[in-house]
Coordinates of C-alpha atoms in Angstrom, one line a residue:
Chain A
X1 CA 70.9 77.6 85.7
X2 CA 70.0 80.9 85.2
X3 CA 71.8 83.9 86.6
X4 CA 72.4 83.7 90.5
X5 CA 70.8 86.8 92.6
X6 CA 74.7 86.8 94.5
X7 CA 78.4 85.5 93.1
X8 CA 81.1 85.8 95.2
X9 CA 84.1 84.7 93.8
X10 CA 87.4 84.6 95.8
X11 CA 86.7 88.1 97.5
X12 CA 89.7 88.5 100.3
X13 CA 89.1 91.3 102.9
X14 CA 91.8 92.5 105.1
X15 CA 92.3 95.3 107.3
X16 CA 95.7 96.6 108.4
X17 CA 95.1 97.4 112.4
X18 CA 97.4 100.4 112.0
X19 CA 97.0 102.2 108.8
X20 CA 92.9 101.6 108.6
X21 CA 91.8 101.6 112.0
X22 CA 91.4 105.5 113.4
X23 CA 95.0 106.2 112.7
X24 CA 96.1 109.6 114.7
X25 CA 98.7 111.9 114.1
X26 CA 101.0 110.1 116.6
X27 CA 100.4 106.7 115.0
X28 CA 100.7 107.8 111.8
X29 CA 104.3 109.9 112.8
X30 CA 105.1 106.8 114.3
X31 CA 103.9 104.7 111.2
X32 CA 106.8 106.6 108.7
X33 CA 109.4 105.3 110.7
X34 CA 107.9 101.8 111.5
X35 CA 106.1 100.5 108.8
X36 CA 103.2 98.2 110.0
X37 CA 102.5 95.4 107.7
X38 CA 100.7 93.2 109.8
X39 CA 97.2 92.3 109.0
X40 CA 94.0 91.1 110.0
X41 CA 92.5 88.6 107.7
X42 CA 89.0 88.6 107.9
X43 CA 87.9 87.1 104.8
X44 CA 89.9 84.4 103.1
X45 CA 89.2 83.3 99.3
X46 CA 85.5 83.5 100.0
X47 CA 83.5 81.9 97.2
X48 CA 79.7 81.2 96.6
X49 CA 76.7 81.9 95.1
X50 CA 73.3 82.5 96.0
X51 CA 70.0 81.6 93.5
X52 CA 67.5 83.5 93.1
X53 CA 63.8 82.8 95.9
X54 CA 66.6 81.1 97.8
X55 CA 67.4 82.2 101.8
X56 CA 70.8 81.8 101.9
X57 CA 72.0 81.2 106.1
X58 CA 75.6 82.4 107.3
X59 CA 76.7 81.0 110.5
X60 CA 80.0 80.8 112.4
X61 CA 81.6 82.2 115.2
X62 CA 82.3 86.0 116.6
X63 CA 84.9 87.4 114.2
X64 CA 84.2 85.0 111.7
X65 CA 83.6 87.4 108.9
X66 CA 79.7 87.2 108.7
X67 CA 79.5 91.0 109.1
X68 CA 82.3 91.7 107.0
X69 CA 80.6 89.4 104.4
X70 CA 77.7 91.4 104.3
X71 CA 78.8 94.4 104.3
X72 CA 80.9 93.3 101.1
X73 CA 77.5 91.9 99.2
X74 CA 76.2 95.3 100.6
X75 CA 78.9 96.8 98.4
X76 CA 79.8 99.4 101.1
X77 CA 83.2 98.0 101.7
X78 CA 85.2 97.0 98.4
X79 CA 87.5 93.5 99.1
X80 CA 91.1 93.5 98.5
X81 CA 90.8 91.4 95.9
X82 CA 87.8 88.9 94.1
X83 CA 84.5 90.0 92.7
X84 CA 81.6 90.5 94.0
X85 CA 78.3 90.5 91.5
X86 CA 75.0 90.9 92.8
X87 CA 72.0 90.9 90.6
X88 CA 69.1 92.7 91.9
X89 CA 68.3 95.5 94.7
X90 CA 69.8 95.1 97.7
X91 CA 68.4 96.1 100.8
X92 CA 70.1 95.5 104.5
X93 CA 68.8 95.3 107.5
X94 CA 72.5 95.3 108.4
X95 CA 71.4 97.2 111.2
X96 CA 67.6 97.8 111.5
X97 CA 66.7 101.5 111.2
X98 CA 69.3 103.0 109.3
X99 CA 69.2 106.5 108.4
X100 CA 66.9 106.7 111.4
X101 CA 67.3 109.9 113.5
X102 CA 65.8 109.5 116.8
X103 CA 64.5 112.9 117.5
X104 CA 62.6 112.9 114.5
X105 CA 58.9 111.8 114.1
X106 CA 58.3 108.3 112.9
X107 CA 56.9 110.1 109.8
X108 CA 60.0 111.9 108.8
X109 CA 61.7 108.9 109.9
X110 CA 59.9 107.3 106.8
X111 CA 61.4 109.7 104.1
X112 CA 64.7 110.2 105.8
X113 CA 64.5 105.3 105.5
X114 CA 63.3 106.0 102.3
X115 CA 65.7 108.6 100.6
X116 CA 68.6 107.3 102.2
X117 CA 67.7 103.7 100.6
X118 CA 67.9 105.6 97.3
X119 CA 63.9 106.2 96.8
X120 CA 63.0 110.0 95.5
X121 CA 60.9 112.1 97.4
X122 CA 57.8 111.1 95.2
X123 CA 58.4 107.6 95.5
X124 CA 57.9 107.7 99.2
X125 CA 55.0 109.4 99.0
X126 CA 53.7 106.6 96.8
X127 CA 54.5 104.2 99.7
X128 CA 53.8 106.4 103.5
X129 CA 50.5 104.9 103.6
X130 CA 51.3 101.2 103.0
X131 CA 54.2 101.9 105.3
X132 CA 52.7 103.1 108.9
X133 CA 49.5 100.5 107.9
X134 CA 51.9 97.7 108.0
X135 CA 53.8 99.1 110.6
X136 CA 50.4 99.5 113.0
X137 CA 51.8 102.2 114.4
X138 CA 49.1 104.3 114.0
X139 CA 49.2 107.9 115.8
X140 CA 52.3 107.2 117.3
X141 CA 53.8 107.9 113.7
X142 CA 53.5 111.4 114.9
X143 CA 55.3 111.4 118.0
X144 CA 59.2 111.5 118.4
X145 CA 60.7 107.8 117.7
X146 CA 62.9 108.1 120.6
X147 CA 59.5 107.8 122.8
X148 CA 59.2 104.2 120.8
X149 CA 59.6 100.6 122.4
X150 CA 62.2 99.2 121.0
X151 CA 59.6 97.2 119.2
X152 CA 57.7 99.8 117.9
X153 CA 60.9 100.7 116.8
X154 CA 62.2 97.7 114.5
X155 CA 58.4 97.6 113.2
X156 CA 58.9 100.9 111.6
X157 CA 62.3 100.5 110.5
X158 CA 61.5 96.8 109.2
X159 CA 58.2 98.1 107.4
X160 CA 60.3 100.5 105.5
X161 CA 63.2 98.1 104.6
X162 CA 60.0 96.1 103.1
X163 CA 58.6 98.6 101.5
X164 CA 61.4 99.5 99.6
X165 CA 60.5 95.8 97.4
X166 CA 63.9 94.6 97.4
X167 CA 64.8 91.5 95.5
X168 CA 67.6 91.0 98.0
X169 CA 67.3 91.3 101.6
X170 CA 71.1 91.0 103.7
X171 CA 69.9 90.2 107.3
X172 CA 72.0 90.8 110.1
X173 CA 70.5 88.7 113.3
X174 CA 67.2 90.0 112.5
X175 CA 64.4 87.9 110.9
X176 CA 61.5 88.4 112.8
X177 CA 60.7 91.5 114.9
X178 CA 58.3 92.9 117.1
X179 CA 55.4 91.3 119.2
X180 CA 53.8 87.9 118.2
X181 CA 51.6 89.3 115.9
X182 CA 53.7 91.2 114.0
X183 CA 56.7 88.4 114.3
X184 CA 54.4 86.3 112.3
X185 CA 54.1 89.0 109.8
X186 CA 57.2 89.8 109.2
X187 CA 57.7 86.2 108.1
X188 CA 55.1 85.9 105.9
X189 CA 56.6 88.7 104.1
X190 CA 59.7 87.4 103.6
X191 CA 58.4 84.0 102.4
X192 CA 56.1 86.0 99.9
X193 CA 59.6 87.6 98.7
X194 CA 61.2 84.2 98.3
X195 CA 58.3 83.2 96.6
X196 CA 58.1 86.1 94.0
X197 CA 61.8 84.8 93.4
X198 CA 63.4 87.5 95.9
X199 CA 66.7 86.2 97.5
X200 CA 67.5 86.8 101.4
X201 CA 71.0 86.0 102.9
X202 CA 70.5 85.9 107.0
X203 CA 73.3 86.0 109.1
X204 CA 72.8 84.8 112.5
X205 CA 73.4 83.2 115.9
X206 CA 70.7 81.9 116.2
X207 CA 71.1 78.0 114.8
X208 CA 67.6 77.0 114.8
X209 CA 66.6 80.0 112.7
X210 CA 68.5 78.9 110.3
X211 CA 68.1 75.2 110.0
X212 CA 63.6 76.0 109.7
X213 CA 64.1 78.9 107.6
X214 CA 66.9 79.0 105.0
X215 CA 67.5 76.2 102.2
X216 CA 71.0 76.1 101.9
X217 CA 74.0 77.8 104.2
X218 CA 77.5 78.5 104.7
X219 CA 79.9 78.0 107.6
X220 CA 82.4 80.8 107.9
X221 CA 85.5 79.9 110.3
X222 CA 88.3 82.9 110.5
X223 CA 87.5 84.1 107.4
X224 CA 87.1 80.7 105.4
X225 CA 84.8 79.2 104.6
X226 CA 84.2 75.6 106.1
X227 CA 81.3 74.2 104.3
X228 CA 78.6 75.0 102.2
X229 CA 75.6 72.9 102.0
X230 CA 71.9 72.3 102.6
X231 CA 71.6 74.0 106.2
X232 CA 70.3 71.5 108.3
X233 CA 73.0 69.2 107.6
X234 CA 75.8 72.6 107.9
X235 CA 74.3 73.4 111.3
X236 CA 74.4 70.1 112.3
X237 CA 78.4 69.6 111.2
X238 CA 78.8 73.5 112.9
X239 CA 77.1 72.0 116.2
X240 CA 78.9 69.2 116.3
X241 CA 82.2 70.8 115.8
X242 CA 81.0 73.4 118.5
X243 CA 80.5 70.7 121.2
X244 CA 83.6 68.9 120.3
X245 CA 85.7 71.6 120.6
X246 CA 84.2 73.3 123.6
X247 CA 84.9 69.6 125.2
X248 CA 88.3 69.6 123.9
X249 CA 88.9 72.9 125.5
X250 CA 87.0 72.2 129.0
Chain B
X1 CA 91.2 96.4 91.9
X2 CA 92.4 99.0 89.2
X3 CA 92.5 96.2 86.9
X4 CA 89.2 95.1 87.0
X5 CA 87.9 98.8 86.1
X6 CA 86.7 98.6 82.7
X7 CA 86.7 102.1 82.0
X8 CA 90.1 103.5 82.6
X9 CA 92.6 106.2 81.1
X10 CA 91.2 109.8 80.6
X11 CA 88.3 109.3 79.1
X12 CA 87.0 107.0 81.7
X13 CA 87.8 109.3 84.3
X14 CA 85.4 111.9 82.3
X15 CA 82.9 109.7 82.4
X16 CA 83.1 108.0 86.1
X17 CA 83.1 111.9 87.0
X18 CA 79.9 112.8 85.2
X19 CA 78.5 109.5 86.2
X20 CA 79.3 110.3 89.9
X21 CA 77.8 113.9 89.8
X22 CA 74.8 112.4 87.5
X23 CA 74.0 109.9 91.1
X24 CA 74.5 113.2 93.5
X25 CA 72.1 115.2 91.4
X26 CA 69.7 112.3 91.6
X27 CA 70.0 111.7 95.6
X28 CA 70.1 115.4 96.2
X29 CA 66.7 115.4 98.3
X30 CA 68.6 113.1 100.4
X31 CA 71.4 115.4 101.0
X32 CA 68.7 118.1 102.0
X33 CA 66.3 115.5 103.7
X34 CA 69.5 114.9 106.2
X35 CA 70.5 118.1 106.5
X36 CA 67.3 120.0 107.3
X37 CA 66.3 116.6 109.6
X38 CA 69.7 117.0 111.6
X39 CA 69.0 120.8 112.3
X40 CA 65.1 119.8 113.5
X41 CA 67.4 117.1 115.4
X42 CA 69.3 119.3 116.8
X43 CA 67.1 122.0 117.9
X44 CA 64.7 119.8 119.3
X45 CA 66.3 119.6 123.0
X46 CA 66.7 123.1 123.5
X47 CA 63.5 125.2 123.7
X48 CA 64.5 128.3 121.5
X49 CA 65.2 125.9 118.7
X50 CA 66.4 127.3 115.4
X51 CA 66.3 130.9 117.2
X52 CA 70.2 129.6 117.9
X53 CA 71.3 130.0 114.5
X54 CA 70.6 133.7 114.7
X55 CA 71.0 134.2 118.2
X56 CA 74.8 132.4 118.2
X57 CA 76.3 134.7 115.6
X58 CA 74.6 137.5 116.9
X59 CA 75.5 137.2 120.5
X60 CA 79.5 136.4 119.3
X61 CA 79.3 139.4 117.3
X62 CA 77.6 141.5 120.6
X63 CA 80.8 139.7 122.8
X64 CA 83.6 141.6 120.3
X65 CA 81.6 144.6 119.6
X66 CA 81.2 144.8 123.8
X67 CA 85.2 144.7 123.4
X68 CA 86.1 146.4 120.6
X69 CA 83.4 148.8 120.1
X70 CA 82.3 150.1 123.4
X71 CA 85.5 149.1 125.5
X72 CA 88.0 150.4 123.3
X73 CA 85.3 153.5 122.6
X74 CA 85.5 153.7 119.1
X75 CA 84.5 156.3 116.8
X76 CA 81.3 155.9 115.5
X77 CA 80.0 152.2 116.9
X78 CA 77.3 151.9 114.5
X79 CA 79.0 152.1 112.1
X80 CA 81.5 149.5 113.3
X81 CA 78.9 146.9 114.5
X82 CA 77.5 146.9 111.1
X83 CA 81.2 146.5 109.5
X84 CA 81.5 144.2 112.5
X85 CA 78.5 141.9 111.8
X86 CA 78.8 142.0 108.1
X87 CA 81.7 139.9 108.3
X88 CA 81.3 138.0 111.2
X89 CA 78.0 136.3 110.2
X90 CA 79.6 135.4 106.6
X91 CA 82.5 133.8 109.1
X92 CA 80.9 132.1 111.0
X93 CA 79.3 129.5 107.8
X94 CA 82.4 129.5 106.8
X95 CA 83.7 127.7 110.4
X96 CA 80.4 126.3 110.5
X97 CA 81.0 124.6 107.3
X98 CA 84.6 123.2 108.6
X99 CA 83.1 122.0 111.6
X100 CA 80.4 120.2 109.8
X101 CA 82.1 118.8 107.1
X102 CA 84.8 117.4 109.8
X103 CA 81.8 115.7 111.6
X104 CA 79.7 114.7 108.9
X105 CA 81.7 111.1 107.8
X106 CA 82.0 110.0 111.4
X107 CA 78.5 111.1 112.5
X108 CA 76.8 109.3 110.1
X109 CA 79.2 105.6 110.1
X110 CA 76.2 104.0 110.4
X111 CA 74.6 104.9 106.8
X112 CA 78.4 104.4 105.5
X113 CA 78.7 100.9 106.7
X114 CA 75.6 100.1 105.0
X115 CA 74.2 102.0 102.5
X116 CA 75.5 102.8 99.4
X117 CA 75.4 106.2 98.0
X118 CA 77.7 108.9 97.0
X119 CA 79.8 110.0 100.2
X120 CA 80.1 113.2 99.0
X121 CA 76.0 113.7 99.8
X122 CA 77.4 113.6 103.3
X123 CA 79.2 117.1 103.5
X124 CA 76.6 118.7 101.4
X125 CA 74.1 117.8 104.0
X126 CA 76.3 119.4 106.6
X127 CA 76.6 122.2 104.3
X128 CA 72.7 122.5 103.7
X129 CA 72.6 122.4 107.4
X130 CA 74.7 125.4 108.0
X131 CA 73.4 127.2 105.3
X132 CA 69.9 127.6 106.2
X133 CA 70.8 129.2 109.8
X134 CA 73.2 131.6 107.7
X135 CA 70.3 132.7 105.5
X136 CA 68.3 133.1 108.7
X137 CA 71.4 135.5 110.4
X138 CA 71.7 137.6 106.9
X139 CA 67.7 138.4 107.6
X140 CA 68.8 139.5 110.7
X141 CA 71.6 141.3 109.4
X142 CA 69.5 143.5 106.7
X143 CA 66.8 144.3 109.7
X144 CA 70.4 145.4 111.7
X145 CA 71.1 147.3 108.4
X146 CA 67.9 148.9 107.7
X147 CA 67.6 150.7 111.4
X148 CA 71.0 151.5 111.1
X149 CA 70.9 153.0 107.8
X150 CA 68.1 155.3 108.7
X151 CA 70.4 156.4 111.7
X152 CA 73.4 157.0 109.8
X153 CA 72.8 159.6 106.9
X154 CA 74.5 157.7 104.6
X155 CA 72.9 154.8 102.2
X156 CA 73.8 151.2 103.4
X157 CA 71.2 149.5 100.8
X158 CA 72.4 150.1 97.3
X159 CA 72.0 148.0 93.6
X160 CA 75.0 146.5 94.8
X161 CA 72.7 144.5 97.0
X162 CA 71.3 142.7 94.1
X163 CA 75.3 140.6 94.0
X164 CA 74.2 139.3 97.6
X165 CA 72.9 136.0 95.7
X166 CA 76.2 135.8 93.4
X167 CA 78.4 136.5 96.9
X168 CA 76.7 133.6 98.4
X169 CA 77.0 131.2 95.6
X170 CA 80.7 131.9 95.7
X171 CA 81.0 131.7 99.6
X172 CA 78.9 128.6 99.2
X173 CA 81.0 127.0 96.8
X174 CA 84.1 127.8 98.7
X175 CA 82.4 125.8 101.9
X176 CA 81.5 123.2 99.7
X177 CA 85.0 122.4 98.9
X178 CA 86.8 123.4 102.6
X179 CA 83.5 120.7 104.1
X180 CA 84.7 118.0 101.7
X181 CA 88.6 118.6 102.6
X182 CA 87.7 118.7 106.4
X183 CA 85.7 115.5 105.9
X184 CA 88.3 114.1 103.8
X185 CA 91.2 114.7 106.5
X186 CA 88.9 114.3 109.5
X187 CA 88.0 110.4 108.6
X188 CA 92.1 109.2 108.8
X189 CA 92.9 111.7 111.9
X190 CA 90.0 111.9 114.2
X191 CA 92.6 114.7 115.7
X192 CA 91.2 117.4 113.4
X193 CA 88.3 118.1 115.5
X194 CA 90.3 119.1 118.2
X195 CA 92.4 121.2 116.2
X196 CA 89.6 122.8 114.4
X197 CA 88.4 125.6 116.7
X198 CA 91.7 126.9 116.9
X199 CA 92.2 127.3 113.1
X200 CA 88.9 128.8 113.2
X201 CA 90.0 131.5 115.7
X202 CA 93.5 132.5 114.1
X203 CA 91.3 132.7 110.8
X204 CA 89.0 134.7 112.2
X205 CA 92.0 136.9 113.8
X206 CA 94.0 137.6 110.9
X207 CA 90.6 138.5 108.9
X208 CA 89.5 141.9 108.8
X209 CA 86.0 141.4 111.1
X210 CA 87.1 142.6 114.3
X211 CA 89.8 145.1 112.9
X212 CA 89.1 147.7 110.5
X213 CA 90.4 147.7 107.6
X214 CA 92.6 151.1 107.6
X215 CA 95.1 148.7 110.0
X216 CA 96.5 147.3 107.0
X217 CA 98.1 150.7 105.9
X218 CA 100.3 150.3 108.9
X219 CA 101.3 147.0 107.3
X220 CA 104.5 146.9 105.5
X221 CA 103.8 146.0 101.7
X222 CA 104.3 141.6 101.7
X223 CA 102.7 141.5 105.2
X224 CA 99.6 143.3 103.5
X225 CA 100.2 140.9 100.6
X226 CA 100.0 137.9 103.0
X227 CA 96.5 139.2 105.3
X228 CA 95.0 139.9 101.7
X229 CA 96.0 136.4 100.0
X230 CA 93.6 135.2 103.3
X231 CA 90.1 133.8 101.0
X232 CA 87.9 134.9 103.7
X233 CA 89.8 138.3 103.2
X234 CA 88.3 138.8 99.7
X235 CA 85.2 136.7 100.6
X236 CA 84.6 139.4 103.7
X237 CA 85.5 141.9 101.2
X238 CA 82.7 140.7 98.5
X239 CA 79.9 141.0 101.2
X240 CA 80.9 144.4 102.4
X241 CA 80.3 145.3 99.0
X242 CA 76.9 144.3 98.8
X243 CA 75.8 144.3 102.0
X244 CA 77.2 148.1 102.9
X245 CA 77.4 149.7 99.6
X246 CA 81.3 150.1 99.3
X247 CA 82.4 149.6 95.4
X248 CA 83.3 146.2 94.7
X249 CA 87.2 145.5 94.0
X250 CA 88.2 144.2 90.8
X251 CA 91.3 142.1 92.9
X252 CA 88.7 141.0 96.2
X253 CA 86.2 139.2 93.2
X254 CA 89.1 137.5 91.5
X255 CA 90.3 136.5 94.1
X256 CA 86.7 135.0 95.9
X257 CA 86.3 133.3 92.1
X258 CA 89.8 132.1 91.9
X259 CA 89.9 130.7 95.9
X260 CA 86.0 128.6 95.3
X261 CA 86.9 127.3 92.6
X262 CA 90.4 126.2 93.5
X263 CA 89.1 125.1 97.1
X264 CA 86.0 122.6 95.5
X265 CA 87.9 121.2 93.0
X266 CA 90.9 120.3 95.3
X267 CA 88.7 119.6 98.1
X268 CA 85.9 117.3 96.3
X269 CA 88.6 115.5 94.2
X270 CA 90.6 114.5 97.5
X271 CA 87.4 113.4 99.2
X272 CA 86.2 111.4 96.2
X273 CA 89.4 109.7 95.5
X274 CA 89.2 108.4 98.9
X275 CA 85.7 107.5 99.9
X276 CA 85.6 104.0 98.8
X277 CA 87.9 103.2 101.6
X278 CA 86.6 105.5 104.4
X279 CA 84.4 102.5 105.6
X280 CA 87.6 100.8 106.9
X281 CA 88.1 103.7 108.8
X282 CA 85.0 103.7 111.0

């Protein structure tokens, strides 16, 4: 096999409430006489890997560690301990519309997307035109993107991510956006980047999602993972665990 | 994780250090691209717009020359609202600069938690921020200087105004280091901020703007010592210089040189050799 896009090999992640989380002067005064060591474990000996033109789907709970997990193959938040290797450019849609400033015209919106993504100046000049086409925005480019829809909104910020050609996509609850038209579009983008061998990891809620669009995925429970496997069959075990337990607790 | 470093020792800290400013030089058009978008940002809501930049340094200098000029009668006002604006204006990046830097890591969590890039692009935007509405108040200070200087018989534009560019690099390098130390400290204690304008006013007290400088004979010899050890004291000092045509002091540039230099090394090495963890902050 030849080198995955993602490797993740026993990455732990833990936070210490205390000493990480918005410490102030008084907790930290209070922190020199009693030393916090408690901490939150939010991910466990993590290990897998994703191929390359595989989606890759990440389902569990609230405070599972699916964010965290991302974040991590994001490379914006280094693990306590493991390695994390991924081959490729990585582009999140962590949260659509990063680097967004809302007062700003969708146009500078474009270069602000762009050069926070890591593109120069020039290189977004390359792409502006491709961008607001597949965006449809037309005019409204011009105007203020706090006066957008919230759909006009995601298209722009999701026609940038695209145009950006990553070979990895992270996906945060967002794999189709905007109206019908432009749902279906999105879509057919991302299959086109699976096909030219591009690798997508899609965390999500959303079971079905999962099950019609990704190949393989991974059930994270408290910060462990639970199984790994061809999704259908992992959302299927995830459901079935969800029921049972819901019934055991009702 | 210091283990799994392959460079390490010396050497590699030579080259991790080059390699870091190598990846600020290239995403330097996003530093400016944030900065300059932040002011637009900013200005947008209010209907003078960037007219604020000039107009809030001006009108702070108007409140103490109201006070200290024309209230207290002074000799000479003129002359003491150019002394007067000549130093405030300079002050006023330099709090600008604290202010910003402070902000800069928590206003922008959101490109932390998900982008990768050098954090340190983050103060420099603040810092381009500031800087453009202190060009814009030193305009306004050479129109001040130019009516003033055909009302006073006395030459406030000399060659010494050709330094202005080599003042401001030093200023600018000195905010570039206190930004990164505010930012640094202001990620862990979210306190800062509230302590921050009241560092800013003590700084500004103990800082020859408001008082003119012949107070400091009065001062016995390690008090003077102390007011002059003040950066902002020699930093004032270096603007004076050029800006009003009094000699520049072989002690005031040293000093300016010795505090920039001391301030961005300390303050970028403290904010560098913590910014992989500043996302657990947030």
């Amino acid at each position: 096999m030849t080198r995955p896009a993602i490797l993740v090999e026993h990455v732990d992640v833990r936070f210490r409430p205390f000493v990480d989380r918005k410490p102030t002067l008084r907790r930290s005064l209070a922190n020199l006489r009693t030393r916090q060591v408690e901490e939150v474990v939010a991910l466990d000996d993590v290990t897998f890997r994703v191929e390359k033109g595989e989606a890759f789907g990440v389902i569990g709970r609230n405070g599972a560690g699916k964010s965290t997990l991302l974040r991590v193959m994001a490379r914006t938040l280094k693990p306590n301990t493991g390695r994390v290797v991924v081959n490729g450019r990585a582009s999140t849609l962590l949260q659509l519309g990063v680097g967004f400033n809302p007062e700003l015209s969708g146009a500078r919106n474009i270069y602000l997307g762009g050069l926070s993504a890591g593109l120069r100046k020039a290189e977004v000049d390359e792409i502006f035109d491709d961008v607001v086409e597949y965006s449809g925005l037309g005019d409204a480019i011009h105007r203020p993107v706090k006066t957008y829809s919230s759909g006009m909104f995601s298209r722009l910020a999701f026609s940038v991510s695209m145009h950006l050609d990553p070979d990895i996509l992270l996906l945060d609850e967002v794999l189709a956006v905007g109206d019908a038209e432009f749902r279906e579009k999105s879509m057919q983008s991302m299959r086109d980047l699976l096909d030219r061998a591009g690798t997508i990891v899609f965390v999500s809620h959303a079971l079905p999602q999962v099950a019609d669009f990704c190949d393989r995925a991974m059930w994270l429970d408290a910060g462990r993972v639970r199984m790994i496997g061809e999704a259908k069959e992992v959302v299927d075990v995830y459901r079935e665990y969800e029921k049972e337990r819901r019934a055991s607790a009702g | 994780m210091s283990s799994s470093s392959p460079a390490s020792g010396a050497v590699g800290r030579v080259s991790r250090a080059r390699e870091y400013l190598a990846e600020l030089w290239r995403r330097r058009e996003f530093a400016v691209a944030l900065g300059l978008g932040n002011l637009k940002a900013r200005n947008a809501s209010t209907s003078l717009g960037l007219v604020w930049w000039v107009l809030n340094p001006l009108l702070l200098g108007a409140v103490y020359f109201l006070v200290f000029g024309i209230f207290f009668q002074r000799q000479e006002p003129l002359r003491f609202l150019v002394y007067l604006l000549s130093g405030m204006f300079p002050f006023h990046f330099t709090s600008q600069a604290m202010t910003g830097g402070a902000n800069s890591i928590i206003q922008n969590a959101k490109l932390l938690a998900n982008l990768r890039f050098p954090r340190l692009l983050l103060p420099i935007s603040a810092l381009v921020e500031s800087l453009v509405g202190f060009v814009a108040s030193l305009g306004v200070l050479m129109v001040i200087l130019f009516i003033a200087g055909q009302l006073i018989p006395e030459t406030f534009f000399t060659f010494r105004l050709a330094y202005l560019p080599l003042v401001v690099l030093i200023h600018l390098t000195f905010n570039l280091g206190l930004g990164a130390l505010t930012a640094r400290l202001a990620v862990p204690f979210r306190d800062l901020n509230n302590l921050i304008p009241y560092v800013n006013r003590i700084w500004l007290y103990v800082t020859p703007i408001i008082w003119p400088l012949s107070l400091l004979d009065g001062l016995s010899g390690p008090m003077r010592s102390l007011v002059q050890i003040n950066p902002m004291y020699s930093i004032v000092g270096l603007y004076r210089s050029a800006l009003l045509g009094t000699p520049f002091i072989g002690d005031q540039v040293v000093r300016a040189l010795a505090w920039s230099a001391l301030t961005v090394v300390v303050g970028v090495y403290l904010f560098v050799r913590q910014e992989g963890h500043m996302v657990r902050y947030l």
